[in-house]
Amino acid sequence: MAPIRNLFIFLLPICLFVTLSSAADPFAFFNFEVSYITASPLGVPQQVIAINGKFPGPPINVTTNNNVVINVRNKLDESLLMHWSGVQQRRSSWQDGVLGTNCPIPPKWNWTYQFQVKDQIGSFFYFPSLHFQRASGGFGGIIINNRPIIPIPFATPDGDIVILIGDWYTRNHTALRKTLDDGKDLGMPHGVLINGKGPYRYNDTLVPDGIEHETIEVHPGKTYRIRVHNVGISTSLNFRIQNHNLLLAETEGSYTVQQNYTSLDIHVGQSYSFLVTMDQNASTDYYIVASARFVNESLWKRVTGVAILHYSNSKGKAAGPLPEAPNDEFDKTFSMNQARSIRWNVSASGARPNPQGSFRYGSINVTDVYVLQNKPPVSISGKQRTTLNGISFVNPSTPIRLADQFKLKGVYKLDFPTRPLTGPPKTETSVINGTYRGFMEIVLQNNDTKMQSYHMNGYAFFVVGMDYGEWTENSRGTYNKWDGIARSTIQVYPGAWTTILISLDNVGVWNIRTENLDSWYLGQETYVRVVNPEATNKTELPMPDNALFCGQLSKLQKPQDISSATPIMGGKLTMLFTLLTIFSTVISTLR
C-alpha cells in the first residue's frame, strides 16, 4: 500500500498544477455514447438515437470561455458527426461537426471534440448532422452561462428549464431517408414531441391512451428561465403556456429587448429563452403547447405537442381545451410582425463587459452581396434535389477544410454565384469565397410555398429586414440598421425574403444551409470559405492532432488514431487526461 500512497502524493501536485495552469479558462469534460435504443414516444415502438442511453440527450451546461472536451463514441451502425448548433467555434472550424470540415466518425470508433465557447452566452443545441439522423434523435440542449463578473440584464432566475420541441415521425431516419431518395415527400408528421415525449391526453379522441407525456414541476411565485429549441424536421411550431406570459429574454446568444408574448412562433432550428413567472393560482395544472403553424388545423390537430406545467401545490389536473394559437393560417403577416418585434438589447452586456450594441453594424460598408434563392424541389439527372441559386450542393469525399490544408486540387469550386443562375439547375460542390474581415450582405429569397429556416455556422448574423415579394435594391430602405437581433438561425416566409449581415472575422469553412432537414438532405446548402491571407495561428488554430482522414487522404488514417481519442491540444491536455485516469485508478485502489 505504501508505494501506491507515494504515487498518490507524487501525482496530486502535478494534477493540481496542470489544472490550475488552465484556471483562467477551465475545462469541462463530457462523454457521449451514441447508440440506438427502442422508445415509444407516440405509443409506437421505434428505434431512436440516444446519448448515454437517454433520449433526448443530456444538456451541456458550461460557462463562457470554458474549454469543452466531448469524447464521442459512435455505437451506431453508420458514420456520425455531432454538430454544436450556434456554437461559433472561433478560429476552429475543425470542430464544427459537418461534412465540409470533418471526416465522419466510423461506427464503433470514438473521437474527441475540443472547442472553446469563446465570448459566447446563451441557448443552443447539439445534434447528429449526417444521414438524416436528427430525425431519430441524438439531440440535446447547450447552455452557456455568463461568467459571474458579467451581469445579466434581469434578476437571476430561480431555475433553468430546457424544452426541446419538434415534429416527429414513427418511422426512423433510415426509412425517412429512403423516402426522400425515392423522390417522395415525407408527408405529414405523426406528432410533435416535447422533451422526447408525446402529448398529454387532453382529448380522448385525438390522443390515444398509454402515451407518456412530459411534466415540468415548478414552485408558485418563482421565475424560471425556460429555454425552448425547435429540433424538429420541417414544421414551424407555436409555443405557449396556458395563462402564463412569456417574457422573451434571449435568442441564440443575444439578449433581446424584453417583451411579453402570449405565444411565439419558433421555426426549425431556432432557440429562445423566456422568463416565466409562476403567478397563477394552483387550482389546476397548466398546458404547455407546441402546435404546427401555417397548416390546415383540422388535418393537423393530431400533430400537437402537449406537456404539463405542474405547480408543486397544484390541486388538480389540467382540463378543457388547449389555449389557442394565432388564427392566421392563410395570412402570415401576424407572424412576420412578431418576428420583426424581436430586437437586440443594445444596452446589455453579452459575454464581455461591454454593450452588445457597441458594434455599429449599420454604419459598416458592405463588401459582398449574395442573393440566395431557393425553389421547390427539382429533378436533376432523374433525382429529386433542392437548390440554392440553381445549385444543389454535393458534399465532397474529402472535406473542404481538409483539402485546403493539404492543398488538394479539384475538390470544390470557389465560384458560387452571387445571384440565381438563369440556366437549368445542376449539382456542384460550389463554395462562396468570403473576404476575411469583409462585411457580407446575404438576401435569403424563399420562392417555395413552405417556410424555410436558414442557419450559418461560425457566426451570429444581424437580421436587418424581411418582407413579402421579391427583394430589390430599394428594399434596403426598410432595413433596421440599429437593433436588429444577432442570431444564427432565421426564418424566411414563403414568397418572401430575409436579409442578414455578417462580419466575416472568423477564419474557416462555414456551412450555410436550410434547417429544414428534408431540404438540407437534398442539397439546399453551401459553404462560406474565409481565409486570412497572412495564415497565422492567431486567426486560426492548427489542425488537431486527432484529425480524421477520408476521401483522397484516406491513406493517412490509422485505426489507432481514433481509438486513442487524443484531444487536440496535445501535450498539456493529454497529460491531464492521463493523470486524471491514473488519479482515478489510485483512488479506486485506496478504497
PDB file of N, CA and C in Angstrom, residues 137-231:
ATOM      1  N   GLY A 137     -33.364  11.463 -33.383  1.00  0.00           N
ATOM      2  CA  GLY A 137     -32.930  11.917 -32.052  1.00  0.00           C
ATOM      3  C   GLY A 137     -31.477  12.325 -32.038  1.00  0.00           C
ATOM      4  N   GLY A 138     -30.779  11.996 -30.944  1.00  0.00           N
ATOM      5  CA  GLY A 138     -29.377  12.361 -30.794  1.00  0.00           C
ATOM      6  C   GLY A 138     -29.162  13.821 -30.455  1.00  0.00           C
ATOM      7  N   PHE A 139     -30.237  14.537 -30.120  1.00  0.00           N
ATOM      8  CA  PHE A 139     -30.110  15.969 -29.847  1.00  0.00           C
ATOM      9  C   PHE A 139     -30.243  16.264 -28.355  1.00  0.00           C
ATOM     10  N   GLY A 140     -29.764  17.436 -27.970  1.00  0.00           N
ATOM     11  CA  GLY A 140     -29.851  17.878 -26.580  1.00  0.00           C
ATOM     12  C   GLY A 140     -29.508  19.352 -26.485  1.00  0.00           C
ATOM     13  N   GLY A 141     -29.794  19.962 -25.353  1.00  0.00           N
ATOM     14  CA  GLY A 141     -29.587  21.394 -25.192  1.00  0.00           C
ATOM     15  C   GLY A 141     -28.162  21.748 -24.815  1.00  0.00           C
ATOM     16  N   ILE A 142     -27.765  22.968 -25.153  1.00  0.00           N
ATOM     17  CA  ILE A 142     -26.484  23.541 -24.736  1.00  0.00           C
ATOM     18  C   ILE A 142     -26.778  24.855 -24.021  1.00  0.00           C
ATOM     19  N   ILE A 143     -26.284  24.982 -22.803  1.00  0.00           N
ATOM     20  CA  ILE A 143     -26.406  26.218 -22.031  1.00  0.00           C
ATOM     21  C   ILE A 143     -25.008  26.793 -21.835  1.00  0.00           C
ATOM     22  N   ILE A 144     -24.813  28.036 -22.256  1.00  0.00           N
ATOM     23  CA  ILE A 144     -23.552  28.739 -21.998  1.00  0.00           C
ATOM     24  C   ILE A 144     -23.869  29.908 -21.083  1.00  0.00           C
ATOM     25  N   ASN A 145     -23.383  29.817 -19.852  1.00  0.00           N
ATOM     26  CA  ASN A 145     -23.682  30.815 -18.827  1.00  0.00           C
ATOM     27  C   ASN A 145     -22.695  31.978 -18.867  1.00  0.00           C
ATOM     28  N   ASN A 146     -23.145  33.119 -18.383  1.00  0.00           N
ATOM     29  CA  ASN A 146     -22.236  34.242 -18.171  1.00  0.00           C
ATOM     30  C   ASN A 146     -21.226  33.912 -17.079  1.00  0.00           C
ATOM     31  N   ARG A 147     -20.046  34.501 -17.185  1.00  0.00           N
ATOM     32  CA  ARG A 147     -19.146  34.488 -16.038  1.00  0.00           C
ATOM     33  C   ARG A 147     -19.748  35.362 -14.938  1.00  0.00           C
ATOM     34  N   PRO A 148     -19.488  35.019 -13.680  1.00  0.00           N
ATOM     35  CA  PRO A 148     -20.121  35.757 -12.570  1.00  0.00           C
ATOM     36  C   PRO A 148     -19.841  37.254 -12.571  1.00  0.00           C
ATOM     37  N   ILE A 149     -18.696  37.662 -13.127  1.00  0.00           N
ATOM     38  CA  ILE A 149     -18.345  39.088 -13.070  1.00  0.00           C
ATOM     39  C   ILE A 149     -19.152  39.920 -14.072  1.00  0.00           C
ATOM     40  N   ILE A 150     -19.857  39.262 -14.987  1.00  0.00           N
ATOM     41  CA  ILE A 150     -20.600  39.988 -16.012  1.00  0.00           C
ATOM     42  C   ILE A 150     -22.093  39.906 -15.688  1.00  0.00           C
ATOM     43  N   PRO A 151     -22.751  41.022 -15.492  1.00  0.00           N
ATOM     44  CA  PRO A 151     -24.166  40.985 -15.090  1.00  0.00           C
ATOM     45  C   PRO A 151     -25.067  40.528 -16.227  1.00  0.00           C
ATOM     46  N   ILE A 152     -26.179  39.916 -15.852  1.00  0.00           N
ATOM     47  CA  ILE A 152     -27.212  39.593 -16.824  1.00  0.00           C
ATOM     48  C   ILE A 152     -28.300  40.648 -16.709  1.00  0.00           C
ATOM     49  N   PRO A 153     -29.012  40.954 -17.791  1.00  0.00           N
ATOM     50  CA  PRO A 153     -29.959  42.088 -17.774  1.00  0.00           C
ATOM     51  C   PRO A 153     -31.327  41.742 -17.186  1.00  0.00           C
ATOM     52  N   PHE A 154     -31.347  40.861 -16.201  1.00  0.00           N
ATOM     53  CA  PHE A 154     -32.578  40.539 -15.480  1.00  0.00           C
ATOM     54  C   PHE A 154     -32.184  39.869 -14.174  1.00  0.00           C
ATOM     55  N   ALA A 155     -33.111  39.821 -13.256  1.00  0.00           N
ATOM     56  CA  ALA A 155     -32.839  39.178 -11.972  1.00  0.00           C
ATOM     57  C   ALA A 155     -32.529  37.705 -12.181  1.00  0.00           C
ATOM     58  N   THR A 156     -31.625  37.174 -11.382  1.00  0.00           N
ATOM     59  CA  THR A 156     -31.243  35.768 -11.521  1.00  0.00           C
ATOM     60  C   THR A 156     -32.472  34.873 -11.358  1.00  0.00           C
ATOM     61  N   PRO A 157     -32.775  34.045 -12.358  1.00  0.00           N
ATOM     62  CA  PRO A 157     -33.965  33.191 -12.263  1.00  0.00           C
ATOM     63  C   PRO A 157     -33.827  32.164 -11.142  1.00  0.00           C
ATOM     64  N   ASP A 158     -34.963  31.654 -10.708  1.00  0.00           N
ATOM     65  CA  ASP A 158     -34.990  30.646  -9.652  1.00  0.00           C
ATOM     66  C   ASP A 158     -34.703  29.245 -10.169  1.00  0.00           C
ATOM     67  N   GLY A 159     -34.655  29.084 -11.482  1.00  0.00           N
ATOM     68  CA  GLY A 159     -34.359  27.778 -12.066  1.00  0.00           C
ATOM     69  C   GLY A 159     -34.174  27.905 -13.561  1.00  0.00           C
ATOM     70  N   ASP A 160     -33.601  26.871 -14.156  1.00  0.00           N
ATOM     71  CA  ASP A 160     -33.312  26.849 -15.596  1.00  0.00           C
ATOM     72  C   ASP A 160     -33.926  25.579 -16.169  1.00  0.00           C
ATOM     73  N   ILE A 161     -34.779  25.722 -17.176  1.00  0.00           N
ATOM     74  CA  ILE A 161     -35.507  24.589 -17.745  1.00  0.00           C
ATOM     75  C   ILE A 161     -35.265  24.541 -19.246  1.00  0.00           C
ATOM     76  N   VAL A 162     -34.866  23.371 -19.754  1.00  0.00           N
ATOM     77  CA  VAL A 162     -34.664  23.171 -21.195  1.00  0.00           C
ATOM     78  C   VAL A 162     -35.861  22.413 -21.752  1.00  0.00           C
ATOM     79  N   ILE A 163     -36.452  22.930 -22.830  1.00  0.00           N
ATOM     80  CA  ILE A 163     -37.571  22.272 -23.501  1.00  0.00           C
ATOM     81  C   ILE A 163     -37.219  22.097 -24.980  1.00  0.00           C
ATOM     82  N   LEU A 164     -37.202  20.849 -25.425  1.00  0.00           N
ATOM     83  CA  LEU A 164     -36.930  20.523 -26.820  1.00  0.00           C
ATOM     84  C   LEU A 164     -38.246  20.144 -27.491  1.00  0.00           C
ATOM     85  N   ILE A 165     -38.636  20.902 -28.515  1.00  0.00           N
ATOM     86  CA  ILE A 165     -39.866  20.630 -29.245  1.00  0.00           C
ATOM     87  C   ILE A 165     -39.518  20.272 -30.684  1.00  0.00           C
ATOM     88  N   GLY A 166     -40.371  19.517 -31.335  1.00  0.00           N
ATOM     89  CA  GLY A 166     -40.098  19.185 -32.730  1.00  0.00           C
ATOM     90  C   GLY A 166     -41.099  18.197 -33.289  1.00  0.00           C
ATOM     91  N   ASP A 167     -41.368  18.319 -34.601  1.00  0.00           N
ATOM     92  CA  ASP A 167     -42.238  17.345 -35.257  1.00  0.00           C
ATOM     93  C   ASP A 167     -41.552  15.982 -35.288  1.00  0.00           C
ATOM     94  N   TRP A 168     -42.350  14.923 -35.408  1.00  0.00           N
ATOM     95  CA  TRP A 168     -41.821  13.572 -35.232  1.00  0.00           C
ATOM     96  C   TRP A 168     -42.589  12.569 -36.088  1.00  0.00           C
ATOM     97  N   TYR A 169     -41.834  11.624 -36.647  1.00  0.00           N
ATOM     98  CA  TYR A 169     -42.414  10.521 -37.414  1.00  0.00           C
ATOM     99  C   TYR A 169     -42.188   9.214 -36.654  1.00  0.00           C
ATOM    100  N   THR A 170     -43.104   8.292 -36.805  1.00  0.00           N
ATOM    101  CA  THR A 170     -42.934   6.978 -36.176  1.00  0.00           C
ATOM    102  C   THR A 170     -42.060   6.066 -37.013  1.00  0.00           C
ATOM    103  N   ARG A 171     -41.595   6.560 -38.172  1.00  0.00           N
ATOM    104  CA  ARG A 171     -40.575   5.853 -38.954  1.00  0.00           C
ATOM    105  C   ARG A 171     -39.206   6.419 -38.572  1.00  0.00           C
ATOM    106  N   ASN A 172     -38.191   5.559 -38.535  1.00  0.00           N
ATOM    107  CA  ASN A 172     -36.870   6.062 -38.145  1.00  0.00           C
ATOM    108  C   ASN A 172     -36.189   6.769 -39.317  1.00  0.00           C
ATOM    109  N   HIS A 173     -35.008   7.287 -39.050  1.00  0.00           N
ATOM    110  CA  HIS A 173     -34.349   8.139 -40.038  1.00  0.00           C
ATOM    111  C   HIS A 173     -33.972   7.399 -41.314  1.00  0.00           C
ATOM    112  N   THR A 174     -33.668   6.100 -41.213  1.00  0.00           N
ATOM    113  CA  THR A 174     -33.300   5.361 -42.430  1.00  0.00           C
ATOM    114  C   THR A 174     -34.503   5.195 -43.351  1.00  0.00           C
ATOM    115  N   ALA A 175     -35.685   4.963 -42.773  1.00  0.00           N
ATOM    116  CA  ALA A 175     -36.898   4.845 -43.584  1.00  0.00           C
ATOM    117  C   ALA A 175     -37.267   6.194 -44.200  1.00  0.00           C
ATOM    118  N   LEU A 176     -37.132   7.270 -43.421  1.00  0.00           N
ATOM    119  CA  LEU A 176     -37.427   8.602 -43.951  1.00  0.00           C
ATOM    120  C   LEU A 176     -36.440   8.982 -45.049  1.00  0.00           C
ATOM    121  N   ARG A 177     -35.196   8.633 -44.846  1.00  0.00           N
ATOM    122  CA  ARG A 177     -34.157   8.908 -45.839  1.00  0.00           C
ATOM    123  C   ARG A 177     -34.464   8.194 -47.160  1.00  0.00           C
ATOM    124  N   LYS A 178     -34.902   6.944 -47.060  1.00  0.00           N
ATOM    125  CA  LYS A 178     -35.239   6.179 -48.269  1.00  0.00           C
ATOM    126  C   LYS A 178     -36.416   6.819 -49.006  1.00  0.00           C
ATOM    127  N   THR A 179     -37.371   7.349 -48.244  1.00  0.00           N
ATOM    128  CA  THR A 179     -38.499   8.034 -48.870  1.00  0.00           C
ATOM    129  C   THR A 179     -38.016   9.201 -49.717  1.00  0.00           C
ATOM    130  N   LEU A 180     -37.101   9.994 -49.166  1.00  0.00           N
ATOM    131  CA  LEU A 180     -36.556  11.119 -49.927  1.00  0.00           C
ATOM    132  C   LEU A 180     -35.728  10.646 -51.106  1.00  0.00           C
ATOM    133  N   ASP A 181     -34.933   9.593 -50.910  1.00  0.00           N
ATOM    134  CA  ASP A 181     -34.115   9.064 -52.001  1.00  0.00           C
ATOM    135  C   ASP A 181     -34.978   8.552 -53.152  1.00  0.00           C
ATOM    136  N   ASP A 182     -36.184   8.093 -52.818  1.00  0.00           N
ATOM    137  CA  ASP A 182     -37.106   7.599 -53.844  1.00  0.00           C
ATOM    138  C   ASP A 182     -37.897   8.719 -54.515  1.00  0.00           C
ATOM    139  N   GLY A 183     -37.584   9.968 -54.153  1.00  0.00           N
ATOM    140  CA  GLY A 183     -38.232  11.107 -54.795  1.00  0.00           C
ATOM    141  C   GLY A 183     -39.601  11.448 -54.243  1.00  0.00           C
ATOM    142  N   LYS A 184     -39.902  10.955 -53.038  1.00  0.00           N
ATOM    143  CA  LYS A 184     -41.219  11.190 -52.456  1.00  0.00           C
ATOM    144  C   LYS A 184     -41.129  12.211 -51.326  1.00  0.00           C
ATOM    145  N   ASP A 185     -42.278  12.813 -51.029  1.00  0.00           N
ATOM    146  CA  ASP A 185     -42.376  13.739 -49.903  1.00  0.00           C
ATOM    147  C   ASP A 185     -42.576  12.958 -48.605  1.00  0.00           C
ATOM    148  N   LEU A 186     -42.112  13.502 -47.496  1.00  0.00           N
ATOM    149  CA  LEU A 186     -42.237  12.802 -46.223  1.00  0.00           C
ATOM    150  C   LEU A 186     -43.673  12.733 -45.721  1.00  0.00           C
ATOM    151  N   GLY A 187     -44.529  13.623 -46.196  1.00  0.00           N
ATOM    152  CA  GLY A 187     -45.894  13.644 -45.719  1.00  0.00           C
ATOM    153  C   GLY A 187     -46.007  14.292 -44.349  1.00  0.00           C
ATOM    154  N   MET A 188     -47.209  14.296 -43.810  1.00  0.00           N
ATOM    155  CA  MET A 188     -47.462  14.948 -42.531  1.00  0.00           C
ATOM    156  C   MET A 188     -46.827  14.151 -41.403  1.00  0.00           C
ATOM    157  N   PRO A 189     -46.147  14.812 -40.463  1.00  0.00           N
ATOM    158  CA  PRO A 189     -45.581  14.083 -39.324  1.00  0.00           C
ATOM    159  C   PRO A 189     -46.687  13.472 -38.473  1.00  0.00           C
ATOM    160  N   HIS A 190     -46.290  12.521 -37.647  1.00  0.00           N
ATOM    161  CA  HIS A 190     -47.268  11.809 -36.829  1.00  0.00           C
ATOM    162  C   HIS A 190     -47.551  12.518 -35.505  1.00  0.00           C
ATOM    163  N   GLY A 191     -46.703  13.464 -35.142  1.00  0.00           N
ATOM    164  CA  GLY A 191     -46.925  14.175 -33.891  1.00  0.00           C
ATOM    165  C   GLY A 191     -45.833  15.186 -33.633  1.00  0.00           C
ATOM    166  N   VAL A 192     -45.934  15.834 -32.483  1.00  0.00           N
ATOM    167  CA  VAL A 192     -44.916  16.773 -32.006  1.00  0.00           C
ATOM    168  C   VAL A 192     -44.495  16.307 -30.618  1.00  0.00           C
ATOM    169  N   LEU A 193     -43.188  16.162 -30.431  1.00  0.00           N
ATOM    170  CA  LEU A 193     -42.671  15.736 -29.129  1.00  0.00           C
ATOM    171  C   LEU A 193     -42.236  16.945 -28.308  1.00  0.00           C
ATOM    172  N   ILE A 194     -42.374  16.822 -27.001  1.00  0.00           N
ATOM    173  CA  ILE A 194     -41.824  17.792 -26.060  1.00  0.00           C
ATOM    174  C   ILE A 194     -40.903  17.018 -25.123  1.00  0.00           C
ATOM    175  N   ASN A 195     -39.610  17.320 -25.213  1.00  0.00           N
ATOM    176  CA  ASN A 195     -38.576  16.596 -24.454  1.00  0.00           C
ATOM    177  C   ASN A 195     -38.657  15.089 -24.697  1.00  0.00           C
ATOM    178  N   GLY A 196     -38.872  14.726 -25.957  1.00  0.00           N
ATOM    179  CA  GLY A 196     -38.846  13.315 -26.345  1.00  0.00           C
ATOM    180  C   GLY A 196     -40.084  12.532 -25.978  1.00  0.00           C
ATOM    181  N   LYS A 197     -41.130  13.217 -25.527  1.00  0.00           N
ATOM    182  CA  LYS A 197     -42.351  12.526 -25.105  1.00  0.00           C
ATOM    183  C   LYS A 197     -43.550  13.046 -25.888  1.00  0.00           C
ATOM    184  N   GLY A 198     -44.556  12.195 -25.979  1.00  0.00           N
ATOM    185  CA  GLY A 198     -45.750  12.524 -26.730  1.00  0.00           C
ATOM    186  C   GLY A 198     -46.695  13.426 -25.965  1.00  0.00           C
ATOM    187  N   PRO A 199     -47.894  13.660 -26.523  1.00  0.00           N
ATOM    188  CA  PRO A 199     -48.818  14.622 -25.912  1.00  0.00           C
ATOM    189  C   PRO A 199     -49.546  14.081 -24.693  1.00  0.00           C
ATOM    190  N   TYR A 200     -49.762  14.964 -23.742  1.00  0.00           N
ATOM    191  CA  TYR A 200     -50.686  14.702 -22.641  1.00  0.00           C
ATOM    192  C   TYR A 200     -52.069  14.440 -23.238  1.00  0.00           C
ATOM    193  N   ARG A 201     -52.817  13.545 -22.602  1.00  0.00           N
ATOM    194  CA  ARG A 201     -54.113  13.159 -23.170  1.00  0.00           C
ATOM    195  C   ARG A 201     -55.191  14.200 -22.816  1.00  0.00           C
ATOM    196  N   TYR A 202     -55.077  15.332 -23.519  1.00  0.00           N
ATOM    197  CA  TYR A 202     -56.047  16.406 -23.293  1.00  0.00           C
ATOM    198  C   TYR A 202     -57.360  16.130 -24.001  1.00  0.00           C
ATOM    199  N   ASN A 203     -57.319  15.213 -24.985  1.00  0.00           N
ATOM    200  CA  ASN A 203     -58.501  14.869 -25.772  1.00  0.00           C
ATOM    201  C   ASN A 203     -58.476  13.362 -26.014  1.00  0.00           C
ATOM    202  N   ASP A 204     -59.510  12.649 -25.551  1.00  0.00           N
ATOM    203  CA  ASP A 204     -59.520  11.183 -25.637  1.00  0.00           C
ATOM    204  C   ASP A 204     -59.616  10.684 -27.076  1.00  0.00           C
ATOM    205  N   THR A 205     -60.132  11.493 -27.968  1.00  0.00           N
ATOM    206  CA  THR A 205     -60.270  11.075 -29.365  1.00  0.00           C
ATOM    207  C   THR A 205     -58.970  11.271 -30.135  1.00  0.00           C
ATOM    208  N   LEU A 206     -58.326  12.420 -29.920  1.00  0.00           N
ATOM    209  CA  LEU A 206     -57.117  12.750 -30.679  1.00  0.00           C
ATOM    210  C   LEU A 206     -55.872  12.073 -30.131  1.00  0.00           C
ATOM    211  N   VAL A 207     -55.839  11.840 -28.827  1.00  0.00           N
ATOM    212  CA  VAL A 207     -54.632  11.291 -28.186  1.00  0.00           C
ATOM    213  C   VAL A 207     -54.962   9.920 -27.597  1.00  0.00           C
ATOM    214  N   PRO A 208     -54.353   8.853 -28.104  1.00  0.00           N
ATOM    215  CA  PRO A 208     -54.633   7.524 -27.560  1.00  0.00           C
ATOM    216  C   PRO A 208     -54.090   7.372 -26.141  1.00  0.00           C
ATOM    217  N   ASP A 209     -54.605   6.397 -25.449  1.00  0.00           N
ATOM    218  CA  ASP A 209     -54.169   6.123 -24.082  1.00  0.00           C
ATOM    219  C   ASP A 209     -52.775   5.495 -24.093  1.00  0.00           C
ATOM    220  N   GLY A 210     -52.053   5.641 -23.010  1.00  0.00           N
ATOM    221  CA  GLY A 210     -50.781   4.940 -22.842  1.00  0.00           C
ATOM    222  C   GLY A 210     -49.561   5.674 -23.338  1.00  0.00           C
ATOM    223  N   ILE A 211     -49.697   6.942 -23.736  1.00  0.00           N
ATOM    224  CA  ILE A 211     -48.546   7.729 -24.193  1.00  0.00           C
ATOM    225  C   ILE A 211     -47.977   8.515 -23.012  1.00  0.00           C
ATOM    226  N   GLU A 212     -46.684   8.407 -22.803  1.00  0.00           N
ATOM    227  CA  GLU A 212     -46.029   9.131 -21.717  1.00  0.00           C
ATOM    228  C   GLU A 212     -45.835  10.589 -22.116  1.00  0.00           C
ATOM    229  N   HIS A 213     -46.198  11.495 -21.226  1.00  0.00           N
ATOM    230  CA  HIS A 213     -46.048  12.919 -21.512  1.00  0.00           C
ATOM    231  C   HIS A 213     -45.043  13.543 -20.540  1.00  0.00           C
ATOM    232  N   GLU A 214     -44.572  14.712 -20.900  1.00  0.00           N
ATOM    233  CA  GLU A 214     -43.614  15.440 -20.068  1.00  0.00           C
ATOM    234  C   GLU A 214     -44.350  16.275 -19.017  1.00  0.00           C
ATOM    235  N   THR A 215     -43.856  16.238 -17.804  1.00  0.00           N
ATOM    236  CA  THR A 215     -44.371  17.087 -16.727  1.00  0.00           C
ATOM    237  C   THR A 215     -43.217  17.910 -16.165  1.00  0.00           C
ATOM    238  N   ILE A 216     -43.394  19.207 -16.098  1.00  0.00           N
ATOM    239  CA  ILE A 216     -42.375  20.112 -15.563  1.00  0.00           C
ATOM    240  C   ILE A 216     -42.915  20.706 -14.266  1.00  0.00           C
ATOM    241  N   GLU A 217     -42.257  20.412 -13.155  1.00  0.00           N
ATOM    242  CA  GLU A 217     -42.727  20.888 -11.860  1.00  0.00           C
ATOM    243  C   GLU A 217     -42.071  22.207 -11.502  1.00  0.00           C
ATOM    244  N   VAL A 218     -42.896  23.134 -11.033  1.00  0.00           N
ATOM    245  CA  VAL A 218     -42.420  24.465 -10.653  1.00  0.00           C
ATOM    246  C   VAL A 218     -43.016  24.831  -9.294  1.00  0.00           C
ATOM    247  N   HIS A 219     -42.477  25.902  -8.728  1.00  0.00           N
ATOM    248  CA  HIS A 219     -42.963  26.365  -7.426  1.00  0.00           C
ATOM    249  C   HIS A 219     -43.662  27.713  -7.593  1.00  0.00           C
ATOM    250  N   PRO A 220     -44.774  27.903  -6.913  1.00  0.00           N
ATOM    251  CA  PRO A 220     -45.526  29.147  -7.074  1.00  0.00           C
ATOM    252  C   PRO A 220     -44.689  30.358  -6.667  1.00  0.00           C
ATOM    253  N   GLY A 221     -44.865  31.432  -7.454  1.00  0.00           N
ATOM    254  CA  GLY A 221     -44.160  32.678  -7.160  1.00  0.00           C
ATOM    255  C   GLY A 221     -42.744  32.748  -7.694  1.00  0.00           C
ATOM    256  N   LYS A 222     -42.200  31.645  -8.158  1.00  0.00           N
ATOM    257  CA  LYS A 222     -40.833  31.629  -8.667  1.00  0.00           C
ATOM    258  C   LYS A 222     -40.807  32.022 -10.151  1.00  0.00           C
ATOM    259  N   THR A 223     -39.652  32.533 -10.594  1.00  0.00           N
ATOM    260  CA  THR A 223     -39.450  32.858 -12.004  1.00  0.00           C
ATOM    261  C   THR A 223     -38.378  31.947 -12.572  1.00  0.00           C
ATOM    262  N   TYR A 224     -38.684  31.306 -13.711  1.00  0.00           N
ATOM    263  CA  TYR A 224     -37.782  30.345 -14.333  1.00  0.00           C
ATOM    264  C   TYR A 224     -37.347  30.850 -15.709  1.00  0.00           C
ATOM    265  N   ARG A 225     -36.121  30.514 -16.051  1.00  0.00           N
ATOM    266  CA  ARG A 225     -35.649  30.746 -17.420  1.00  0.00           C
ATOM    267  C   ARG A 225     -35.927  29.468 -18.200  1.00  0.00           C
ATOM    268  N   ILE A 226     -36.812  29.560 -19.169  1.00  0.00           N
ATOM    269  CA  ILE A 226     -37.215  28.402 -19.956  1.00  0.00           C
ATOM    270  C   ILE A 226     -36.614  28.532 -21.350  1.00  0.00           C
ATOM    271  N   ARG A 227     -35.717  27.606 -21.685  1.00  0.00           N
ATOM    272  CA  ARG A 227     -35.009  27.635 -22.969  1.00  0.00           C
ATOM    273  C   ARG A 227     -35.679  26.641 -23.910  1.00  0.00           C
ATOM    274  N   VAL A 228     -36.213  27.144 -25.015  1.00  0.00           N
ATOM    275  CA  VAL A 228     -37.001  26.322 -25.929  1.00  0.00           C
ATOM    276  C   VAL A 228     -36.280  26.223 -27.273  1.00  0.00           C
ATOM    277  N   HIS A 229     -36.116  24.982 -27.759  1.00  0.00           N
ATOM    278  CA  HIS A 229     -35.418  24.724 -29.021  1.00  0.00           C
ATOM    279  C   HIS A 229     -36.322  23.912 -29.938  1.00  0.00           C
ATOM    280  N   ASN A 230     -36.471  24.342 -31.182  1.00  0.00           N
ATOM    281  CA  ASN A 230     -37.188  23.539 -32.181  1.00  0.00           C
ATOM    282  C   ASN A 230     -36.160  22.659 -32.885  1.00  0.00           C
ATOM    283  N   VAL A 231     -36.122  21.377 -32.482  1.00  0.00           N
ATOM    284  CA  VAL A 231     -35.144  20.429 -33.016  1.00  0.00           C
ATOM    285  C   VAL A 231     -35.770  19.507 -34.061  1.00  0.00           C
TER     286      VAL A 231
END
